[in-house]
XYZ file of C-alpha atoms in Angstrom:
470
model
C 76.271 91.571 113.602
C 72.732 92.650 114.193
C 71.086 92.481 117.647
C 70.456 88.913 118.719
C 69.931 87.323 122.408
C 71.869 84.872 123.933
C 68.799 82.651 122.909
C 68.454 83.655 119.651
C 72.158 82.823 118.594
C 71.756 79.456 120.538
C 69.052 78.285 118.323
C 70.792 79.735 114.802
C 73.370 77.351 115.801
C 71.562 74.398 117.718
C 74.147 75.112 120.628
C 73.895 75.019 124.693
C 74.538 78.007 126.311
C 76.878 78.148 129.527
C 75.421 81.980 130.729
C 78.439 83.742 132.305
C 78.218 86.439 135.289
C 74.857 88.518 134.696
C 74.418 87.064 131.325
C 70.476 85.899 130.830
C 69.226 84.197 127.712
C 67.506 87.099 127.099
C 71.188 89.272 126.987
C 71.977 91.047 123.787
C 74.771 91.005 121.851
C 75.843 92.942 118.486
C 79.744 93.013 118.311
C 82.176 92.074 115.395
C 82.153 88.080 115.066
C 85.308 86.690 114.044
C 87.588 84.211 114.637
C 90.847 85.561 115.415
C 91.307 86.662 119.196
C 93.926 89.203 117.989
C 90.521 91.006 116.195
C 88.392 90.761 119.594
C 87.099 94.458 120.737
C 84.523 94.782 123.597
C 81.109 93.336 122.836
C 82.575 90.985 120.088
C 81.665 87.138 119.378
C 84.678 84.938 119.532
C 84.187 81.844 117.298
C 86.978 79.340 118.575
C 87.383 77.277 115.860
C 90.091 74.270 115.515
C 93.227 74.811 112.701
C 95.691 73.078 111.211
C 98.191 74.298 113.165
C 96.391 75.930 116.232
C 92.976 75.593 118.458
C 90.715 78.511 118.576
C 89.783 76.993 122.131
C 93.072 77.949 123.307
C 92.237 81.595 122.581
C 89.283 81.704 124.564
C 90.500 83.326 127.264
C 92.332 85.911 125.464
C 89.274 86.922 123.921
C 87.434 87.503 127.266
C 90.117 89.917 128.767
C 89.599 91.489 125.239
C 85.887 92.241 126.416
C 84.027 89.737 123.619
C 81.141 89.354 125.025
C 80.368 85.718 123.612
C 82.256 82.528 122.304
C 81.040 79.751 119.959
C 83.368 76.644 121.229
C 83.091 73.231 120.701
C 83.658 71.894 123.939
C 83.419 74.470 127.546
C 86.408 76.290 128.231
C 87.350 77.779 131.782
C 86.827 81.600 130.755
C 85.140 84.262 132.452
C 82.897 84.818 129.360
C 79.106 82.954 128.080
C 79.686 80.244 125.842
C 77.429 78.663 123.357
C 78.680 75.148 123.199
C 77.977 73.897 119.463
C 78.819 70.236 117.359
C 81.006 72.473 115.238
C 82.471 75.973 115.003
C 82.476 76.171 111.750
C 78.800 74.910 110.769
C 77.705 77.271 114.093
C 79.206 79.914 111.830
C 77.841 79.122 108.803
C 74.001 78.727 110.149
C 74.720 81.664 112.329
C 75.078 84.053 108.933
C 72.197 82.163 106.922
C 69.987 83.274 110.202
C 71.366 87.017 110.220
C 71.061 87.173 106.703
C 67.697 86.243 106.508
C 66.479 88.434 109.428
C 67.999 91.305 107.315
C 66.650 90.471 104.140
C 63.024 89.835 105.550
C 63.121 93.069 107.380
C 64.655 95.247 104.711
C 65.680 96.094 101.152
C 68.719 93.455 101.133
C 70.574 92.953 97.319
C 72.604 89.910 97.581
C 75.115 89.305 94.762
C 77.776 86.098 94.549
C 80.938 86.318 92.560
C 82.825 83.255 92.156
C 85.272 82.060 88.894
C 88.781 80.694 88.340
C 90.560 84.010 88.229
C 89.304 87.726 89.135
C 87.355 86.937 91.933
C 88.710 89.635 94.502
C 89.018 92.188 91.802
C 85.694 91.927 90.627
C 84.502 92.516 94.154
C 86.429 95.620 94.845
C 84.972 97.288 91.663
C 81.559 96.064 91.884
C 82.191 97.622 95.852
C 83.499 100.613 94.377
C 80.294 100.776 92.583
C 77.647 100.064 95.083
C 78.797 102.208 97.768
C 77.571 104.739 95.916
C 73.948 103.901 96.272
C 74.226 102.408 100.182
C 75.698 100.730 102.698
C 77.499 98.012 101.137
C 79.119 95.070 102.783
C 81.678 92.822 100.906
C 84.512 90.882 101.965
C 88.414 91.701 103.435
C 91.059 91.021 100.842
C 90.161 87.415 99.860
C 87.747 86.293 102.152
C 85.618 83.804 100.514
C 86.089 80.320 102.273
C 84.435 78.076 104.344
C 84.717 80.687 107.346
C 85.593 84.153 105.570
C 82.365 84.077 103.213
C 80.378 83.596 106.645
C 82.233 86.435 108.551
C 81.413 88.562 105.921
C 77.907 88.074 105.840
C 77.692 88.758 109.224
C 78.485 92.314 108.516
C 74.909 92.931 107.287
C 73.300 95.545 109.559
C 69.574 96.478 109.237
C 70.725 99.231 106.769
C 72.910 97.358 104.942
C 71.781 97.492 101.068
C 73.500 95.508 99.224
C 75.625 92.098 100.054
C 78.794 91.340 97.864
C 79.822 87.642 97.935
C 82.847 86.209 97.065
C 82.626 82.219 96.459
C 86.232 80.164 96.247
C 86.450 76.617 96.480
C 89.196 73.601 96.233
C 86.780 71.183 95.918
C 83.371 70.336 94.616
C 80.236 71.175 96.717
C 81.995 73.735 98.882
C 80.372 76.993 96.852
C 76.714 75.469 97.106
C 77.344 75.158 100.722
C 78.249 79.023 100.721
C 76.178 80.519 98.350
C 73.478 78.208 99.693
C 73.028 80.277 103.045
C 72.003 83.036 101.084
C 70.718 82.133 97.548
C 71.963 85.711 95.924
C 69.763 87.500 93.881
C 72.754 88.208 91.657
C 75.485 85.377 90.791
C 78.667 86.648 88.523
C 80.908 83.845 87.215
C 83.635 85.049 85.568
C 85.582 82.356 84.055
C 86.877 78.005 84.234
C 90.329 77.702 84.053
C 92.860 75.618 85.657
C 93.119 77.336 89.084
C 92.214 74.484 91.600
C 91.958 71.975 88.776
C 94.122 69.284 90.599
C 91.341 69.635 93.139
C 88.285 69.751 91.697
C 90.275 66.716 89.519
C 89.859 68.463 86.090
C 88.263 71.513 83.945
C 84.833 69.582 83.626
C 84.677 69.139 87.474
C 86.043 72.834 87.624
C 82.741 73.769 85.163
C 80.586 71.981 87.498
C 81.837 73.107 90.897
C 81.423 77.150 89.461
C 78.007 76.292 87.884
C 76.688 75.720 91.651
C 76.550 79.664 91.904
C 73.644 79.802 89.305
C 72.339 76.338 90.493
C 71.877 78.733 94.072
C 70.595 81.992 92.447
C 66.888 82.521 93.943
C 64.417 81.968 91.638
C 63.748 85.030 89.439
C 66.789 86.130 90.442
C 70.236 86.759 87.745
C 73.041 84.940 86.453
C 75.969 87.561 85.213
C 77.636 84.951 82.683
C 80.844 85.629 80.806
C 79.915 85.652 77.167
C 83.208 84.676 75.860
C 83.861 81.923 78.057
C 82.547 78.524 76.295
C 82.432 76.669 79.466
C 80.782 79.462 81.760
C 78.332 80.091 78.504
C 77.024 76.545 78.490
C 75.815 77.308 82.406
C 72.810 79.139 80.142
C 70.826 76.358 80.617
C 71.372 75.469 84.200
C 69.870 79.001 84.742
C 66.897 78.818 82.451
C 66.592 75.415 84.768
C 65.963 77.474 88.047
C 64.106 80.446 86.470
C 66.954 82.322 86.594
C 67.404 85.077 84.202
C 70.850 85.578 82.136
C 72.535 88.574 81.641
C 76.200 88.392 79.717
C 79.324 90.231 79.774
C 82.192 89.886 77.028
C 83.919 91.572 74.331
C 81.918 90.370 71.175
C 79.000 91.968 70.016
C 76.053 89.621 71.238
C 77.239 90.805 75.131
C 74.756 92.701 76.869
C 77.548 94.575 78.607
C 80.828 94.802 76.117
C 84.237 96.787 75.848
C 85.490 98.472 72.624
C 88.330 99.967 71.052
C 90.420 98.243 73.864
C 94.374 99.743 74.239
C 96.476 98.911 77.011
C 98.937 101.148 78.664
C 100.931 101.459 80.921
C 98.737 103.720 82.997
C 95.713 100.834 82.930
C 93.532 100.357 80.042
C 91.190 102.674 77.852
C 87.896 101.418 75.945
C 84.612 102.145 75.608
C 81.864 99.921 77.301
C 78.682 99.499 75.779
C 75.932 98.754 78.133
C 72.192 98.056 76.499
C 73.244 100.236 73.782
C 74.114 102.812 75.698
C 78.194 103.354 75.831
C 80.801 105.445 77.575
C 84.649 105.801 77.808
C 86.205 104.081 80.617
C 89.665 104.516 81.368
C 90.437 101.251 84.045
C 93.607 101.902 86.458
C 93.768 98.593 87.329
C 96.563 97.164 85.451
C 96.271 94.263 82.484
C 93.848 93.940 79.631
C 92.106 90.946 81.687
C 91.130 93.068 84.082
C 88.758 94.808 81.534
C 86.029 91.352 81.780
C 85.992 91.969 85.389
C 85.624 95.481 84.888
C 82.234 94.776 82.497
C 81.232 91.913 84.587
C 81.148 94.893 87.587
C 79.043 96.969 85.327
C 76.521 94.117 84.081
C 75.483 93.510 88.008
C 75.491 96.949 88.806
C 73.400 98.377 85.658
C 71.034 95.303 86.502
C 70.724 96.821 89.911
C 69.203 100.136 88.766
C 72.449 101.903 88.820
C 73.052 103.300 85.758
C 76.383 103.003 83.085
C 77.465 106.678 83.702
C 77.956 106.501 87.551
C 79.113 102.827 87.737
C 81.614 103.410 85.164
C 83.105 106.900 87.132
C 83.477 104.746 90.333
C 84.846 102.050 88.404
C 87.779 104.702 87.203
C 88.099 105.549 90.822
C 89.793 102.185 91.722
C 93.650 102.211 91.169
C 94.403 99.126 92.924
C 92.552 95.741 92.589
C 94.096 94.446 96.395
C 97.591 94.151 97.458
C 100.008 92.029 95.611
C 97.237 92.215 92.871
C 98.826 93.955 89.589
C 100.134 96.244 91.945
C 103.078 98.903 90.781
C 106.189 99.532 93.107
C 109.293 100.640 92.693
C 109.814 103.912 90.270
C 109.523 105.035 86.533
C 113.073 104.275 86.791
C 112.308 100.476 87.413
C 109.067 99.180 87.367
C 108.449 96.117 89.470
C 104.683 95.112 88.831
C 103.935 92.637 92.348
C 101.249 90.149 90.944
C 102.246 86.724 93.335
C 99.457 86.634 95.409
C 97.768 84.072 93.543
C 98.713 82.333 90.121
C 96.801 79.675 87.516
C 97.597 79.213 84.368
C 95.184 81.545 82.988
C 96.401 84.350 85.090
C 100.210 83.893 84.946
C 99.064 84.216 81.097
C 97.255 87.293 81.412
C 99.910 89.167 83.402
C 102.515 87.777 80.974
C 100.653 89.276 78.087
C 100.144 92.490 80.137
C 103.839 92.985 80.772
C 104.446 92.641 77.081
C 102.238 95.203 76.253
C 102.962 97.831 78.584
C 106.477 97.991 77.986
C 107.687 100.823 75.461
C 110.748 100.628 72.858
C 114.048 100.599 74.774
C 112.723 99.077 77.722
C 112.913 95.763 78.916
C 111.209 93.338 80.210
C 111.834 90.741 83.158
C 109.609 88.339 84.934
C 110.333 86.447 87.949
C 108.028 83.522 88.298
C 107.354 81.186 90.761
C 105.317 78.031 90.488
C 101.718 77.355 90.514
C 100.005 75.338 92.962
C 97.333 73.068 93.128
C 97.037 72.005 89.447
C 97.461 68.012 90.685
C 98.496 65.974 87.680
C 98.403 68.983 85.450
C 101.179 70.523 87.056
C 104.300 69.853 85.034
C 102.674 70.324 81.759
C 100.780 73.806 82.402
C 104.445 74.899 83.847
C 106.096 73.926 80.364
C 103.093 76.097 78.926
C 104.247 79.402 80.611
C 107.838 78.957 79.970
C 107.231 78.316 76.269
C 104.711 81.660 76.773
C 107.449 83.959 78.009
C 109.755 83.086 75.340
C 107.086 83.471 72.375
C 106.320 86.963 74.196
C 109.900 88.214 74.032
C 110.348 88.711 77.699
C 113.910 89.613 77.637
C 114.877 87.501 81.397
C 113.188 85.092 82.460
C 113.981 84.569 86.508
C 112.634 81.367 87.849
C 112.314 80.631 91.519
C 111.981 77.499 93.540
C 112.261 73.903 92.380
C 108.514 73.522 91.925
C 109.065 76.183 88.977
C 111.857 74.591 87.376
C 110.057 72.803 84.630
C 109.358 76.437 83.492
C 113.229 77.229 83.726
C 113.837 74.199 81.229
C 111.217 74.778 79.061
C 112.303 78.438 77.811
C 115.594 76.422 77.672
C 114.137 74.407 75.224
C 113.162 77.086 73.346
C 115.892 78.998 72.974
C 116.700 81.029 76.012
C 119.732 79.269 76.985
C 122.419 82.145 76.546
C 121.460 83.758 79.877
C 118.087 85.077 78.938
C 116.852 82.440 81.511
C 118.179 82.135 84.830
C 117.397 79.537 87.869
C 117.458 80.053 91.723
C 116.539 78.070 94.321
C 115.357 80.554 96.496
C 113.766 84.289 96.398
C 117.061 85.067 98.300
C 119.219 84.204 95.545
C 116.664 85.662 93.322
C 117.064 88.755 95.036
C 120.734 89.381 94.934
C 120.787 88.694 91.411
C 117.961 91.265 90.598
C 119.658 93.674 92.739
C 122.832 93.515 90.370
C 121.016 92.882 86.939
C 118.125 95.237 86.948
C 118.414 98.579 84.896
C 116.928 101.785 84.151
C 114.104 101.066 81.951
C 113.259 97.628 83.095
C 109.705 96.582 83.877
C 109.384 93.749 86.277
C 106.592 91.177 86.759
C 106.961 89.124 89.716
C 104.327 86.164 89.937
C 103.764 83.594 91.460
C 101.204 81.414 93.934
C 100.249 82.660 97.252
C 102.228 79.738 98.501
C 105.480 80.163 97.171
C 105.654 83.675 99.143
C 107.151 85.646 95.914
C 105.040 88.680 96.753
C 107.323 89.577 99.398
C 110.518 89.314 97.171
C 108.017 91.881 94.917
C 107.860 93.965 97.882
C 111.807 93.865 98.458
C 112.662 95.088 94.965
C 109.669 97.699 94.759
C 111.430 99.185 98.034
C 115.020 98.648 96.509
C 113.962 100.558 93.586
C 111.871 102.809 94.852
């Protein structure tokens, strides 16, 4: 965080301060904020913010004999440290970035960009990252960090030289990514796609449309919308920019795309095609595995080229990236056996996409295997966008089809349905099971996609067979 009194951060946050040993209003503090005391380092800001499960008050403490020199708490704690007593920790948090923000951006050369969308979100960050670095300091989030109090915490990592600001925007719900992308109105909004993810929700695809379309409604005026060309729904947000003087730059695989790939050929080492940027085009050879990864790939590259950097450096860094994030299309195991560990997050749209991808990566005289769990959060949509991906998997070939957990099964029965019935699909109640029947069935040759949602926790059976077959 930059340099801010004691005073300062009380009225960013309309708190009280309780001043602590030689602490003044007029003290100065610049350390890490966060809210995990486990985090805490000397000079740090401890936000002690209630949970589900937990109270951040309870932590206070701990984060004193960690040397933070500050805590945002909702009611005083008995600590040897200054508190800031505030109506809410997370709203403290939350004006406390739009303040720092601000202060940075008035005082320097700050480029704010949001990314938000029902699928790529995180990977679109890391390469747009990749990119910027390359021109200065660049701040974007850890691993998925783009919630209520993780799109805040991020923010606050803007120093006086940061240059540019990379945003990422989720939400469950409508009106939580104008609250976020309203504390700093980007000068650069990206939405990538509206699909099902979060649909049971937001209660439905037209309340998913609207909920994404509040990252353009919060673009500054005369600012950018990145929109994806080949999306219908993100496509009709057009308008909604021209509404707030926003300008509209799109990204896409048909010709009318400002940015656009060609000659697109997936492989097993990532995907090669040629992006054409303002007429201007070069190879790009994306290590990232899956053919959907190439529209976050050109969304990257429309922000960056409208940035001022240009196609031939942002598509070298982009080549530079072999890994999107952990448990993100991410290859364990050996040439022997391929496990592919995608179950971090799953939607329909992306259990699709790495479907597809496993299809196409896998050569004559291998085969192909996907262990799926079940996607969460689709509401009432649930059981029929699960009969969808089993009746996918079978019309793609994939040679065993391994379904975990009961909230799966529907996509166990479907591929029944359609023909997989003499052991092509199996059923297990647990990634345990699972395991020990991967362990015995899987053979040289075999390439394995293992997906599922966060929730279900298959990423760590992906881990266990990447490590078995290592």
């Amino acid at each position: 965080m930059i340099p801010l009194t004691i005073a300062q951060i009380a009225r960013a946050t309309a708190g009280d301060p309780l001043l602590s040993g030689d602490d003044t209003l007029d003290t100065v503090v610049s350390g890490t904020v966060d809210t995990d005391s486990r985090l805490i380092r000397p000079g740090d800001v401890f936000v002690a913010k209630p949970g589900e499960t937990t109270d951040g008050h309870r932590f206070v403490a701990t984060a004193a004999e960690a040397g933070a020199a500050l805590a945002l708490v909702e009611r005083p704690v008995d600590a040897p440290l200054t508190q800031i007593v505030v109506a809410d920790a997370v709203t403290a948090l939350a004006d406390l970035a739009r303040a720092v923000v601000a202060d940075v951006r008035e005082r320097g050369d700050l480029r704010i960009v949001g990314i938000t969308g029902s699928n790529g979100k995180t990977t679109t960050k890391n390469l747009l990252a990749r990119i910027l670095e390359g021109e200065g300091e660049t701040v974007s989030p850890r691993a998925s960090f783009n919630n209520e109090v993780g799109a805040p915490l991020t923010m606050l990592r803007v120093g006086a030289d940061t240059r540019y600001l990379v945003s990422e925007f989720g939400a469950s719900a409508p009106g939580e990514i104008a609250r976020l992308a309203g504390l700093v109105h980007p000068d650069v909004g990206i939405v990538l796609m509206v699909g099902m993810a979060h649909a049971g929700g937001f209660g439905g695809i037209e309340a998913t449309f609207h909920a994404k379309s509040e990252l353009v409604r919060a673009v500054r005026a005369g600012g950018l919308a990145v929109l994806n060309a080949d999306d219908a729904r993100v496509a009709a947000m057009a308008p909604i920019a021209a509404e707030g003087e926003v300008n509209v730059r799109w990204f896409g695989r048909g010709a009318d795309a400002d940015v656009r790939a060609e000659a697109v050929e997936v492989t097993a080492s990532g995907t090669h095609c040629t992006v054409v940027a303002d007429g201007v085009s070069a190879p790009l050879h994306l290590r990232v595995l899956g053919e959907h990864h190439v529209m976050n790939a050109l969304a990257a590259i429309a922000a960056a080229t409208a940035l001022g950097v240009s196609l031939t450096d942002a598509v070298a860094r982009v080549e530079t990236l072999e890994l999107a994030e952990r448990w993100r299309m991410q290859p364990l195991g050996s040439e022997r056996v391929r496990i592919i560990n995608d179950a971090y997050n799953a939607s329909p749209d992306s259990m699709a996409a790495a479907l597809r991808t496993l299809a196409q990566i896998t050569r004559p005289g291998e085969r192909t295997v996907a262990v799926l769990g079940a996607m969460s959060e689709l509401g009432e949509y649930a059981e029929d966008e699960h009969d969808r991906i089993g009746l996918l998997a079978v019309r793609l070939g994939i040679q065993r089809i391994v379904i975990v957990g009961p909230e799966a099964r529907r996509m166990y029965l479907e591929a029944i349905a359609q023909g997989s019935w003499d052991g092509e699909a199996v059923f297990f109640a647990t990634a345990d099971e699972a395991y020990d029947y991967l362990l015995g069935e899987l053979r040289d040759g075999d390439r394995v996609l293992v997906k599922s949602s966060n929730s279900v926790g298959l990423r760590f059976l992906g881990d266990r067979l990447g490590e078995s077959f290592s």
